mmCIF file of C-alpha atoms in Angstrom:
data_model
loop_
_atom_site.group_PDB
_atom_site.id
_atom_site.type_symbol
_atom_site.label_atom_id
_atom_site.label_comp_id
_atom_site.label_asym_id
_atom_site.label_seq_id
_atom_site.Cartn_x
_atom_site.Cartn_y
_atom_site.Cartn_z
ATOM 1 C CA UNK Z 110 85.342 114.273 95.799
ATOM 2 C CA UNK Z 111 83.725 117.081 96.913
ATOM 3 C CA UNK Z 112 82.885 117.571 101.009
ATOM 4 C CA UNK Z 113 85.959 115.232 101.656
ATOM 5 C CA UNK Z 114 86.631 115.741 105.076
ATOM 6 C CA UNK Z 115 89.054 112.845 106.331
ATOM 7 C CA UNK Z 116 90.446 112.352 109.862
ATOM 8 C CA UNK Z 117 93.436 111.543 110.107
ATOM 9 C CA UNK Z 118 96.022 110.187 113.210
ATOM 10 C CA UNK Z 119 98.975 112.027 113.492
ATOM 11 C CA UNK Z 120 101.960 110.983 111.224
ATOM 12 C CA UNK Z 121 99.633 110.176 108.351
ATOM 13 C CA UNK Z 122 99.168 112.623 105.606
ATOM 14 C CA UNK Z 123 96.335 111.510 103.411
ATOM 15 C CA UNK Z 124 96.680 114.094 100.317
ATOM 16 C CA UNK Z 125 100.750 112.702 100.282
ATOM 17 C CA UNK Z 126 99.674 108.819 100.355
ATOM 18 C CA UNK Z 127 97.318 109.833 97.308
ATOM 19 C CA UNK Z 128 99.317 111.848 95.452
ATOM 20 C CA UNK Z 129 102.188 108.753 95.551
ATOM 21 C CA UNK Z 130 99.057 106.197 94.790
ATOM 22 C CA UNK Z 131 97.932 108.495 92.231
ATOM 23 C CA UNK Z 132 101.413 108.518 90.661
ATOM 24 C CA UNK Z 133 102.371 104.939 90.277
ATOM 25 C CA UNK Z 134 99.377 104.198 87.923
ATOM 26 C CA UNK Z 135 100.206 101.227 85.012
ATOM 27 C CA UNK Z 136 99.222 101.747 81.643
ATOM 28 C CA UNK Z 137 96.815 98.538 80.447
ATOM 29 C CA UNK Z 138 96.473 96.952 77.596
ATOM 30 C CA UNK Z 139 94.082 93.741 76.116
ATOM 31 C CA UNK Z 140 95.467 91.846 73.621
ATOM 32 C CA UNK Z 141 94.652 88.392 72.486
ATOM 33 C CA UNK Z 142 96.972 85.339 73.410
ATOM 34 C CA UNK Z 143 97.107 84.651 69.811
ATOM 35 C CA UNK Z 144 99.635 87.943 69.892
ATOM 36 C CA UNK Z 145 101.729 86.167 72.662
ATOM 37 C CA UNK Z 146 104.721 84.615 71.295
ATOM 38 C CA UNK Z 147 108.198 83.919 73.829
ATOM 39 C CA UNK Z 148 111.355 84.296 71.559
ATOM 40 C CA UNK Z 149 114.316 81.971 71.135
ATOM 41 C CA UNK Z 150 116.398 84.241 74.033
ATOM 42 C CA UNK Z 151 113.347 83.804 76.370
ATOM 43 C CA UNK Z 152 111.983 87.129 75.974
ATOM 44 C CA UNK Z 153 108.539 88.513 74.973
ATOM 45 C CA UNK Z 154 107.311 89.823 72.107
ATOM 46 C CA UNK Z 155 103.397 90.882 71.387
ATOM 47 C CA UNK Z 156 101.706 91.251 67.492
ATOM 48 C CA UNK Z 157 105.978 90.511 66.872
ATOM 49 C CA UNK Z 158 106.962 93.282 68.138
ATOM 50 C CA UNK Z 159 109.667 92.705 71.157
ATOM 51 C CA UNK Z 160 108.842 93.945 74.312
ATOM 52 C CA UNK Z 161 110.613 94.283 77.849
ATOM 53 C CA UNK Z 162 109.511 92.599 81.145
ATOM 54 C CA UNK Z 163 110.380 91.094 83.883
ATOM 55 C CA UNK Z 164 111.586 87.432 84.258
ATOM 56 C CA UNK Z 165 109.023 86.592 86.846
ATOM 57 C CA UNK Z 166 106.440 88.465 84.867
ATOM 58 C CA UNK Z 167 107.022 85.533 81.638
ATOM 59 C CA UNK Z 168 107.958 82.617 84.348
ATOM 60 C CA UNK Z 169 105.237 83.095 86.889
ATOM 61 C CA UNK Z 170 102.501 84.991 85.145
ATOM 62 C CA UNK Z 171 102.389 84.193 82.043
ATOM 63 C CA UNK Z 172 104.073 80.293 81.825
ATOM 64 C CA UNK Z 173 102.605 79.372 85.331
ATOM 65 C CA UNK Z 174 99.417 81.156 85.654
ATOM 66 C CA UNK Z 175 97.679 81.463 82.328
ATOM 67 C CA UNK Z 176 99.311 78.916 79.978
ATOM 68 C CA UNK Z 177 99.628 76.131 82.941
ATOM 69 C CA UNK Z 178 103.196 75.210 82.614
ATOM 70 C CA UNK Z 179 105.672 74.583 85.131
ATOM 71 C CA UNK Z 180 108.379 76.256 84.360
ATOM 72 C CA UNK Z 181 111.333 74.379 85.472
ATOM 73 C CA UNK Z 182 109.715 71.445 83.378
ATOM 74 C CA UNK Z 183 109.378 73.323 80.384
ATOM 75 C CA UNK Z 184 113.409 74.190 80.725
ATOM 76 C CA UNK Z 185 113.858 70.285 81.195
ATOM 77 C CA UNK Z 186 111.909 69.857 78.436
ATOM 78 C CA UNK Z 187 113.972 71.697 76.252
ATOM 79 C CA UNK Z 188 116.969 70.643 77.540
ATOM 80 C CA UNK Z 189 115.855 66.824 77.159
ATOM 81 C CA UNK Z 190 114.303 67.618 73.355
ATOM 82 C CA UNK Z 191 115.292 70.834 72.469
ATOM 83 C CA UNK Z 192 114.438 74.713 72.338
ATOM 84 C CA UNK Z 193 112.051 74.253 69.382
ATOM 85 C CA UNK Z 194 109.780 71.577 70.895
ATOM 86 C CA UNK Z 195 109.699 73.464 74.247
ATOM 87 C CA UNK Z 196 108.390 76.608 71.906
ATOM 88 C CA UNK Z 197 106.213 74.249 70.141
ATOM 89 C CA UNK Z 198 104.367 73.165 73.385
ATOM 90 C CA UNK Z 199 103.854 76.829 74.423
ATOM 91 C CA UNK Z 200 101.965 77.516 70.868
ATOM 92 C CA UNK Z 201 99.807 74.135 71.325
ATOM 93 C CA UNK Z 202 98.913 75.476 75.236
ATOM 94 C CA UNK Z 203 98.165 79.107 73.341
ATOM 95 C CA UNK Z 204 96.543 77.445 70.554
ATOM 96 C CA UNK Z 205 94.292 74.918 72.342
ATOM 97 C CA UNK Z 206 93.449 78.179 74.786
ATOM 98 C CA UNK Z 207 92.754 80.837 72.264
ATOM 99 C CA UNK Z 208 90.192 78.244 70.426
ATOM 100 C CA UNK Z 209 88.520 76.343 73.464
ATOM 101 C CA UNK Z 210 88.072 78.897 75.662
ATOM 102 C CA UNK Z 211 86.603 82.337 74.517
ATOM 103 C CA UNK Z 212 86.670 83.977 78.038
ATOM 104 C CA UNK Z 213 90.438 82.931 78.612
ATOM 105 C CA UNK Z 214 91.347 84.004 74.860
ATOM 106 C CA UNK Z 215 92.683 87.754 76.369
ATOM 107 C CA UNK Z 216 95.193 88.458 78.963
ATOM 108 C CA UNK Z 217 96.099 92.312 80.472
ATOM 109 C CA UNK Z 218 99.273 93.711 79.750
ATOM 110 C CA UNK Z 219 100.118 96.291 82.538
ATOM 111 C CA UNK Z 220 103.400 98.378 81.823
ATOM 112 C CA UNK Z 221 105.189 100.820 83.923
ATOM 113 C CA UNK Z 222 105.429 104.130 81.865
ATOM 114 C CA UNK Z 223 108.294 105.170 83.648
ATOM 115 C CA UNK Z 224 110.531 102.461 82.806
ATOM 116 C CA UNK Z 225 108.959 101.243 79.925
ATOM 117 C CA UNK Z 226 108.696 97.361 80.813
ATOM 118 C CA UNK Z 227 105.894 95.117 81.457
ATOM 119 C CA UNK Z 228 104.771 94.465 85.186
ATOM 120 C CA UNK Z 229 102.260 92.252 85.477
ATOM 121 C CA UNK Z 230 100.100 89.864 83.040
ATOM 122 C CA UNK Z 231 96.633 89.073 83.945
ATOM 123 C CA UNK Z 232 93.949 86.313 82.957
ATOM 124 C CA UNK Z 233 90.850 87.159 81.353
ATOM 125 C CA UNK Z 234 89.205 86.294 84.882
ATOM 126 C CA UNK Z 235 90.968 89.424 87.029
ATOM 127 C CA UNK Z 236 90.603 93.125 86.307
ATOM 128 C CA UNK Z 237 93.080 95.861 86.557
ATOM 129 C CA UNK Z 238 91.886 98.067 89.326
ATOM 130 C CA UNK Z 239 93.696 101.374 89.242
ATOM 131 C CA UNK Z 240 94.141 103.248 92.191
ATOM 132 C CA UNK Z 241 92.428 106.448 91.348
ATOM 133 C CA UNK Z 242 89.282 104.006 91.324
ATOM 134 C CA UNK Z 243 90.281 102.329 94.695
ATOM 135 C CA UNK Z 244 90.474 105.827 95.797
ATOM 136 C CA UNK Z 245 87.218 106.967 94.779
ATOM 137 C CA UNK Z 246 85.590 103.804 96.418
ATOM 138 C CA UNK Z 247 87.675 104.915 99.869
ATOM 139 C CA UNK Z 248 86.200 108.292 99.814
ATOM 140 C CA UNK Z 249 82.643 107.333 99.168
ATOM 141 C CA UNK Z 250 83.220 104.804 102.610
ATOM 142 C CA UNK Z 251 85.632 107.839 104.849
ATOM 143 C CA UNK Z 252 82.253 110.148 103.601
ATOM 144 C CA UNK Z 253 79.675 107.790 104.830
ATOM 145 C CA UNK Z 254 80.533 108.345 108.854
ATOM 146 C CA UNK Z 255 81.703 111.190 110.522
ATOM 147 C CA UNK Z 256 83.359 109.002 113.497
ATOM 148 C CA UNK Z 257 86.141 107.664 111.189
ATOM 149 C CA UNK Z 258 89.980 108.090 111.618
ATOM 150 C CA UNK Z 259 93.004 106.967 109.082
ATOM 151 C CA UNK Z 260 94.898 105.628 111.314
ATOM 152 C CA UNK Z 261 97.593 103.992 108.548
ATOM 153 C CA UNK Z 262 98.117 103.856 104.836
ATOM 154 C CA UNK Z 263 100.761 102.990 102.596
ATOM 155 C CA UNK Z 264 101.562 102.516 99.187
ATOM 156 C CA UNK Z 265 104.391 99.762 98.184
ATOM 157 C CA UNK Z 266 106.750 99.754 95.361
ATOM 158 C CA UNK Z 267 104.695 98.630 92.980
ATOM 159 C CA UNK Z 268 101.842 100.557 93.638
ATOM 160 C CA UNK Z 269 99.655 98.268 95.873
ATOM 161 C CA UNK Z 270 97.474 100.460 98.309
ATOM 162 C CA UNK Z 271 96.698 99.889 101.908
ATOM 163 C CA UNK Z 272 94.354 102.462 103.830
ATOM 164 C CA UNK Z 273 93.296 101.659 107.813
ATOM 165 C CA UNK Z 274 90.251 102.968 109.135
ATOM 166 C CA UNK Z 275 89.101 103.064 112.921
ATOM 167 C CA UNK Z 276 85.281 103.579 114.170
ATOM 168 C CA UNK Z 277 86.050 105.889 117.358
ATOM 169 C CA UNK Z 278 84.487 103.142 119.853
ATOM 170 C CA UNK Z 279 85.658 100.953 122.366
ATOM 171 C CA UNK Z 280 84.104 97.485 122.628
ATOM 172 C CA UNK Z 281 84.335 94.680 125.025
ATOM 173 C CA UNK Z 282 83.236 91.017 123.727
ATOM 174 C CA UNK Z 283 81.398 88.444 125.406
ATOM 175 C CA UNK Z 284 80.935 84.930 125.557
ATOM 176 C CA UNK Z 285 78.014 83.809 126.724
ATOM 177 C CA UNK Z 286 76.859 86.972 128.200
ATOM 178 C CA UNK Z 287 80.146 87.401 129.930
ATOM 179 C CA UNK Z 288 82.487 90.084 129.336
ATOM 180 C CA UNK Z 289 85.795 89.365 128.488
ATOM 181 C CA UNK Z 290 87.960 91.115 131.385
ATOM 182 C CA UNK Z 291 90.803 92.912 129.993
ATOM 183 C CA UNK Z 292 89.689 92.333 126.302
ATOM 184 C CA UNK Z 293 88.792 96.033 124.671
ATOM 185 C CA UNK Z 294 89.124 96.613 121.261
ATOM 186 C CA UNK Z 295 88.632 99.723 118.777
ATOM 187 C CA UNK Z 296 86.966 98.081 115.525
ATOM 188 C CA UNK Z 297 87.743 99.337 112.021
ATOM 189 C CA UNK Z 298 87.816 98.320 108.179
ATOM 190 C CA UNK Z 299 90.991 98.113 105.925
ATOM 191 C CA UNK Z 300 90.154 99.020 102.468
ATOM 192 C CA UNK Z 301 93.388 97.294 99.887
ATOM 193 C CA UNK Z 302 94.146 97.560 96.075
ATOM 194 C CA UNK Z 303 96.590 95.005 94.974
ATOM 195 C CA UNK Z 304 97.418 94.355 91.473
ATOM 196 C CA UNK Z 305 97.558 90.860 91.095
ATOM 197 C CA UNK Z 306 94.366 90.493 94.031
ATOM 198 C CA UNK Z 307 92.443 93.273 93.425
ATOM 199 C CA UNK Z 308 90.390 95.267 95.851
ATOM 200 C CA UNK Z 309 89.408 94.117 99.187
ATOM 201 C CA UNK Z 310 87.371 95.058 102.046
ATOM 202 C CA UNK Z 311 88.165 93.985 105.383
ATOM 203 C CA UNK Z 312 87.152 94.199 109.234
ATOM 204 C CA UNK Z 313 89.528 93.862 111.904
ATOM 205 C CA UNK Z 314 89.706 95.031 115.782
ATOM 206 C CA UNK Z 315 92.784 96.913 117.374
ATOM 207 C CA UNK Z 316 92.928 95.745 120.837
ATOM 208 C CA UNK Z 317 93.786 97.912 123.845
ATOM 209 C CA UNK Z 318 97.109 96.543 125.154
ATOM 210 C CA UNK Z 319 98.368 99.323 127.331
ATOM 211 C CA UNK Z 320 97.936 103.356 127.121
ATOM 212 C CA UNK Z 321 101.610 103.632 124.926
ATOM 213 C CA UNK Z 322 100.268 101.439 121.925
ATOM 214 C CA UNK Z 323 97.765 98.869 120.484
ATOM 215 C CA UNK Z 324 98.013 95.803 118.522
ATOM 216 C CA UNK Z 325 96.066 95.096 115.381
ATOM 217 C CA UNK Z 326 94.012 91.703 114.471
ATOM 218 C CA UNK Z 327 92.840 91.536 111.571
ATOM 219 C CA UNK Z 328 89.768 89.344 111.366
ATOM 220 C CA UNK Z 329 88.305 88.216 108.389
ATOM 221 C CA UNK Z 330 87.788 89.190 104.849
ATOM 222 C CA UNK Z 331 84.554 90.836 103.897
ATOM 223 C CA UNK Z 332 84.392 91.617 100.075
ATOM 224 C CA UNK Z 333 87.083 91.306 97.275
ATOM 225 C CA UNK Z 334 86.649 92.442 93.775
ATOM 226 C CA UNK Z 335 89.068 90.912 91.003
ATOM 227 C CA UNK Z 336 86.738 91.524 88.076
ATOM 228 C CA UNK Z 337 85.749 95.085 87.597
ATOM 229 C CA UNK Z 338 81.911 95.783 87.507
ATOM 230 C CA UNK Z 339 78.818 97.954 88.111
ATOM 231 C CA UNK Z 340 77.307 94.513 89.946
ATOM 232 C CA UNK Z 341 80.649 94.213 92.091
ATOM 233 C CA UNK Z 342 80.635 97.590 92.920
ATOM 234 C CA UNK Z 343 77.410 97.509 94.243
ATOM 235 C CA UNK Z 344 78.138 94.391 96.263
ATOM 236 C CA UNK Z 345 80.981 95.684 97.552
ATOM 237 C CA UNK Z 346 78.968 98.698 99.315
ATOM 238 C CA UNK Z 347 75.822 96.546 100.231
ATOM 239 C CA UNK Z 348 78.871 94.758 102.202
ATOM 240 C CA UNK Z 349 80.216 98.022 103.570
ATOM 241 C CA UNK Z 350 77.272 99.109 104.580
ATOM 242 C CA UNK Z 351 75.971 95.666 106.585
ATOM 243 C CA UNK Z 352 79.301 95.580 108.743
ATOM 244 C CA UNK Z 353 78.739 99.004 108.982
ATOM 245 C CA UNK Z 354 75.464 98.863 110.365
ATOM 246 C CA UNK Z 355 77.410 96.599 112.878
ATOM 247 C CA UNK Z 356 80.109 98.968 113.820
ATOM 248 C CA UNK Z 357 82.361 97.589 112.440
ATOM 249 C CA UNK Z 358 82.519 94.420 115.030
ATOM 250 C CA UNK Z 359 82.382 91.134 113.800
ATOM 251 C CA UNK Z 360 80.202 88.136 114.866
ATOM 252 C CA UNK Z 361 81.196 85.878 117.328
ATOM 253 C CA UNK Z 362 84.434 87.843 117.893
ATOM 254 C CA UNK Z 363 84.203 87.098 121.890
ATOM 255 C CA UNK Z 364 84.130 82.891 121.009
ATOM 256 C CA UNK Z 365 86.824 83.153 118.700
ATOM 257 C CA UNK Z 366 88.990 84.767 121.211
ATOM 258 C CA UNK Z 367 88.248 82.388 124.036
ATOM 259 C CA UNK Z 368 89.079 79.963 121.903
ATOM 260 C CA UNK Z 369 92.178 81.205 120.531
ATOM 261 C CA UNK Z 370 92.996 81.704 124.415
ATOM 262 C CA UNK Z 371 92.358 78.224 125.580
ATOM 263 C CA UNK Z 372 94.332 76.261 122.839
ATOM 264 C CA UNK Z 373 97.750 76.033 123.285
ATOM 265 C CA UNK Z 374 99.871 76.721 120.023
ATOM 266 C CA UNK Z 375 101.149 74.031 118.133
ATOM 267 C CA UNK Z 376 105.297 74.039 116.832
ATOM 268 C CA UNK Z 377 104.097 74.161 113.629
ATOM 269 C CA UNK Z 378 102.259 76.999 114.392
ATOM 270 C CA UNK Z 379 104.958 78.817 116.082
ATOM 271 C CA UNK Z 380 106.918 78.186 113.227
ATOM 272 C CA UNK Z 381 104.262 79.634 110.884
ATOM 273 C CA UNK Z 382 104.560 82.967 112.829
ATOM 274 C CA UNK Z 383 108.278 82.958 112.537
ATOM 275 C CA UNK Z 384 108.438 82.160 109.030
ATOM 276 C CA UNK Z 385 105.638 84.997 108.478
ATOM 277 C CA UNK Z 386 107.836 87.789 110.331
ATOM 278 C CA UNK Z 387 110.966 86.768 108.066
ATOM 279 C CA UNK Z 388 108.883 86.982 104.663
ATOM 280 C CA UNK Z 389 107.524 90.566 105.697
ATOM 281 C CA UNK Z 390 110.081 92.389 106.972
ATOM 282 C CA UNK Z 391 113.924 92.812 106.730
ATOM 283 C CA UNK Z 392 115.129 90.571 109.819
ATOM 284 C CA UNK Z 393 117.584 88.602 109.065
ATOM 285 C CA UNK Z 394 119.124 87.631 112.823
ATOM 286 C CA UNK Z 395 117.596 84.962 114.612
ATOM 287 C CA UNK Z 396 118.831 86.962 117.725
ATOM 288 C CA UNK Z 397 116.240 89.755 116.155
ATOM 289 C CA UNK Z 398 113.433 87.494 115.607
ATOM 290 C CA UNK Z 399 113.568 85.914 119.116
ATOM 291 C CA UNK Z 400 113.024 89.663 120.724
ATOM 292 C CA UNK Z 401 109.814 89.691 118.869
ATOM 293 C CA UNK Z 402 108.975 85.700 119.339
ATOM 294 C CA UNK Z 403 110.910 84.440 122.011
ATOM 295 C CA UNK Z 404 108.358 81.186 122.363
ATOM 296 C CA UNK Z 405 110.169 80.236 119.158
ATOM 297 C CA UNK Z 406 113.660 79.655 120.904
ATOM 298 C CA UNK Z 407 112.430 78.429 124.390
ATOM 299 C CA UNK Z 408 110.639 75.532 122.451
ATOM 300 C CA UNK Z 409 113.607 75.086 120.144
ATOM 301 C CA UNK Z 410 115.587 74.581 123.388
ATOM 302 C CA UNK Z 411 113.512 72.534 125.147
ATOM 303 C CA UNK Z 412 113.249 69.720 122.057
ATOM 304 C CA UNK Z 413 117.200 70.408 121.850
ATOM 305 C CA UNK Z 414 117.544 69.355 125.506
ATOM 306 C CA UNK Z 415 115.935 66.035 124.719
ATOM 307 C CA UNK Z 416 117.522 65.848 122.071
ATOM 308 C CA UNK Z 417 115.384 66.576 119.018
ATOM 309 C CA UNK Z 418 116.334 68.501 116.322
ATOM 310 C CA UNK Z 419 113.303 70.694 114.845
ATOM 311 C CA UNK Z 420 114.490 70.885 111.361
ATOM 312 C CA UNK Z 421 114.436 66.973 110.905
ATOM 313 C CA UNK Z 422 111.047 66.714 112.206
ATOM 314 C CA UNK Z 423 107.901 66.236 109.839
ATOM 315 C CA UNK Z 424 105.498 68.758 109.487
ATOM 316 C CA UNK Z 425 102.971 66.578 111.013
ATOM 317 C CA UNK Z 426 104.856 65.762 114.262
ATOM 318 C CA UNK Z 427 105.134 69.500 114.386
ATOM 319 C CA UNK Z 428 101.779 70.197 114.170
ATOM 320 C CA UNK Z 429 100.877 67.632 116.698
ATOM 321 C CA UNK Z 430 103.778 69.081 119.554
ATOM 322 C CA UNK Z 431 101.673 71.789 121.718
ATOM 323 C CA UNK Z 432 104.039 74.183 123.143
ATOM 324 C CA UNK Z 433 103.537 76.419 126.065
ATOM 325 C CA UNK Z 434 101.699 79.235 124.786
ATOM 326 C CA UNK Z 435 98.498 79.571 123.536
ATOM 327 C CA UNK Z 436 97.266 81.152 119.779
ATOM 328 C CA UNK Z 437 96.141 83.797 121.271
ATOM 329 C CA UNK Z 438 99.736 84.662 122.387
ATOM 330 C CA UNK Z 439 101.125 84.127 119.018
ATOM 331 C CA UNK Z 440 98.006 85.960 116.860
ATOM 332 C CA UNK Z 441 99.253 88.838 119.656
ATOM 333 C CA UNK Z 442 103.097 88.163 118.688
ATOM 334 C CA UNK Z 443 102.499 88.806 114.832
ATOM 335 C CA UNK Z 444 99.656 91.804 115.181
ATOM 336 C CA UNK Z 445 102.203 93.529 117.790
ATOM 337 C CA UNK Z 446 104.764 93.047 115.098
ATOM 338 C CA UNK Z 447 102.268 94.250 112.334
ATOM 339 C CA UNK Z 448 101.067 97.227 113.496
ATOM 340 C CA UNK Z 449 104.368 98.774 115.041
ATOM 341 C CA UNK Z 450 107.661 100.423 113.454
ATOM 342 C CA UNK Z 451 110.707 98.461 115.268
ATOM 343 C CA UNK Z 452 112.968 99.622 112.338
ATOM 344 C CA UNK Z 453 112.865 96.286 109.480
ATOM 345 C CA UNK Z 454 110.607 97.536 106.705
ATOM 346 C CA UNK Z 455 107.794 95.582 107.624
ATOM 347 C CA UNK Z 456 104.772 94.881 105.351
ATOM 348 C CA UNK Z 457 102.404 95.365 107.852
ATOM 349 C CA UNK Z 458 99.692 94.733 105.772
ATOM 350 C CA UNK Z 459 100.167 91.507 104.903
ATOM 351 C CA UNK Z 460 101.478 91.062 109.204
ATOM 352 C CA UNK Z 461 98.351 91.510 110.148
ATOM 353 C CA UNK Z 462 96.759 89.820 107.121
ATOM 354 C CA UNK Z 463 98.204 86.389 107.891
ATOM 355 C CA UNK Z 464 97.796 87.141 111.646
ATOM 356 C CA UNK Z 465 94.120 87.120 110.988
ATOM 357 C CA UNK Z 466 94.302 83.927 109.059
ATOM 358 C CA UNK Z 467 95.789 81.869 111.828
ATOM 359 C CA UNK Z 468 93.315 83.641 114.327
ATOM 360 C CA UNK Z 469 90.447 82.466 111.659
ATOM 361 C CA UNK Z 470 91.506 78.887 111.132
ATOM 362 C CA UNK Z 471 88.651 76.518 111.411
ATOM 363 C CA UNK Z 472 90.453 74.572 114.071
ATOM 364 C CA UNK Z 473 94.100 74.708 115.948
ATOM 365 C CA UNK Z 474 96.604 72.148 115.671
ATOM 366 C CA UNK Z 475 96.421 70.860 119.010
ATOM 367 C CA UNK Z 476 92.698 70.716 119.214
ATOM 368 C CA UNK Z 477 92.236 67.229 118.639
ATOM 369 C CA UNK Z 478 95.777 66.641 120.215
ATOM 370 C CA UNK Z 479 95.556 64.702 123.819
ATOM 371 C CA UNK Z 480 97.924 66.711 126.530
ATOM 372 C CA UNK Z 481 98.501 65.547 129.486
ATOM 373 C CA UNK Z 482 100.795 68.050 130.997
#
C-alpha cells in the first residue's frame, strides 16, 4: 500500500509479522458435498481421489459441523450395526444436504501447500479470508490516523493473525459525571483473521496500572466478517470509522467498571479465570497458576477448612458462593496475564478475548445472590 507509514512499539517489527502472515497462506478449494465420500479406513477422499487431513479436520469439521453427526455416536453406531450402515448414514446426511439445501450443497477445502494435507473444511455459510486481504483491510485502518501505534501482533501456527492498535490518548471514565480516581486507560482496536472465525474488529482499553507496564481489557466486539463481500466490507469500515469517530472509547465504559468493581466474584467465576489461563498458555503447576491467581487457592482453602471439597460441588452452588474479590479483580487477573510475557506461550489474544467476555456479561453471578458478610 503505498504511503504506509506504521508506528510501531519497540519489539514489534511489522514488515517480519507480515512477511510470516504472508507466508502461511492455504490454498482453497469449492467442491460440492456430493464429491465428499469417508473411506472404509476413515480417511477422506474427494471426486474418489484419496486425500490427506487431519483427524480433527474429518471428526470435528466435517462429521460435527457440516453433516451434524456426533461423532462418538456414529463409531457406536458402527460398532452396534456395522461399518457399512455407519457409511450409509453419512451418504443419507450428504444426500438429504446436497438436494434440500442449495446454499449448504458446497463446503471449502483449505490445504497447506507445504505439507500437502487438508486443514480446515468450511460450510457454505463462512468464507476463507486470507491474510494478504486481512492485511490490506489493516493498512487502509493504520492509514486512516496518524496517532496510531502497533503495539502487538502475532501470527499462530496455523496462520491466524492478531494485530493491536493504540490511539495515543489517555482517558479517564465517569459515572455519573464523576471521574473514576485512579482509572486511566489508553483506548485502541484489535483487528483478527482467524480461519475458522473470520475477521474481526474489536475495541478494547489498556489501563494504566503503574509506570513499568499496563494491562489490557478487551471490551466488546465491534464487527466480524465470516462471509466474504463488497457489502461486508463496507460495513466493516462504516464500523471502523463510527468507533473511530469516538476515539476509540466505548459507551458506558465508566458503568461497566463500577460495576465490575462493586460485585464480588463468584467461585464459579474464579474458576472460569483459572480454567481460561490453563487453556491459553503452557502452565501446567498449580503452584504456577496461583502466582498469577492466588484468589483461586485462598478460596479453595477456606471451603477446605470447612470442609468442602470444590470439585464435588455443582456448578450452580459455585456460581452462587461469592468469594472475596470482586470481577474487577479477576477481569484485572486474566488481562495482566494476557497482555504480559511471564515465559508459558500464552495466547494472549484469546487472554484478553475471554477477559472481555466475563467483563461484558450481562450480569455477575452474585448479583442476585444475598451476602450478608
Amino acid at each position: 500500500m503505498n504511503n504506509l507509514n506504521i508506528q510501531q512499539a519497540n519489539g514489534i517489527d511489522y514488515n517480519v509479522i507480515k512477511k510470516a502472515a504472508l507466508s502461511s497462506e492455504l490454498l482453497q478449494k469449492t467442491v460440492s458435498l456430493s464429491q465428499v465420500e469417508i473411506d472404509g479406513n476413515g480417511g477422506l477422499k474427494i471426486a474418489g481421489v484419496k486425500v490427506r487431513a487431519d483427524e480433527k479436520v474429518i471428526q470435528k469439521q466435517l462429521l460435527k459441523n457440516i453433516f451434524s453427526i456426533n461423532p462418538t455416536f456414529l463409531k457406536k453406531f458402527g460398532n452396534i450395526t456395522s461399518e457399512k450402515t455407519s457409511n450409509d448414514l453419512i451418504n443419507l446426511i450428504k444426500t438429504a444436504l446436497t438436494l434440500s439445501h442449495v446454499k449448504k450443497s458446497n463446503i471449502t477445502l483449505l490445504a497447506n501447500p507445504r505439507t500437502n494435507s487438508i486443514t480446515n473444511i468450511l460450510p457454505s455459510t463462512k468464507s476463507y479470508i486470507s491474510n494478504s486481504m486481512a492485511i490490506e483491510m489493516f493498512e487502509r485502518t493504520m492509514n486512516s490516523d496518524k496517532d496510531l501505534t502497533l503495539v502487538g501482533a502475532s501470527v499462530s501456527e496455523n496462520g491466524d493473525l492478531s494485530f493491536n492498535v493504540k490511539k495515543g490518548l489517555v482517558v479517564t471514565p465517569e459515572v455519573k459525571s464523576q471521574k473514576l480516581v485512579g482509572e486511566e486507560f489508553n483506548p485502541g482496536f484489535t483487528l483478527g483473521n482467524s480461519i475458522t472465525n473470520g475477521l474481526s474488529l474489536e475495541s478494547y482499553v489498556e489501563r494504566l496500572v503503574c509506570t513499568n507496564g499496563m494491562t489490557q481489557t478487551k471490551l466488546f466486539s465491534e464487527c466480524k466478517i465470516e462471509q466474504l463481500s463488497d457489502r461486508e466490507i463496507q460495513k466493516f469500515f462504516q464500523v471502523f470509522a463510527s468507533i473511530k469517530a469516538n476515539d476509540f472509547i466505548p459507551f458506558n465504559l465508566g458503568e461497566n467498571i463500577s460495576k465490575a468493581s462493586e460485585a464480588r466474584a463468584s467461585f464459579g467465576e474464579l474458576k472460569k479465570a483459572r480454567a481460561i489461563i490453563y487453556a491459553n498458555s503452557d502452565i501446567k503447576k498449580e503452584t504456577d497458576l496461583y502466582s498469577f491467581l492466588p484468589q483461586f487457592q485462598r478460596e479453595v482453602n477456606k471451603l477446605a477448612s470447612k470442609g468442602i471439597d470444590y470439585t464435588k460441588c455443582t456448578d450452580i452452588q459455585l456460581n452462587n458462593h461469592a468469594v472475596g474479590c470482586n470481577v474487577w479483580e479477576v477481569v484485572n487477573v486474566l488481562t495482566d496475564f494476557g497482555s504480559h510475557d511471564y515465559g508459558f506461550n500464552t495466547n494472549y489474544n484469546q487472554v484478553q478475548k475471554s477477559a472481555g467476555e466475563l467483563f461484558n456479561k450481562k450480569s455477575f453471578d452474585t448479583e442476585n445472590v444475598l451476602i450478608l458478610n
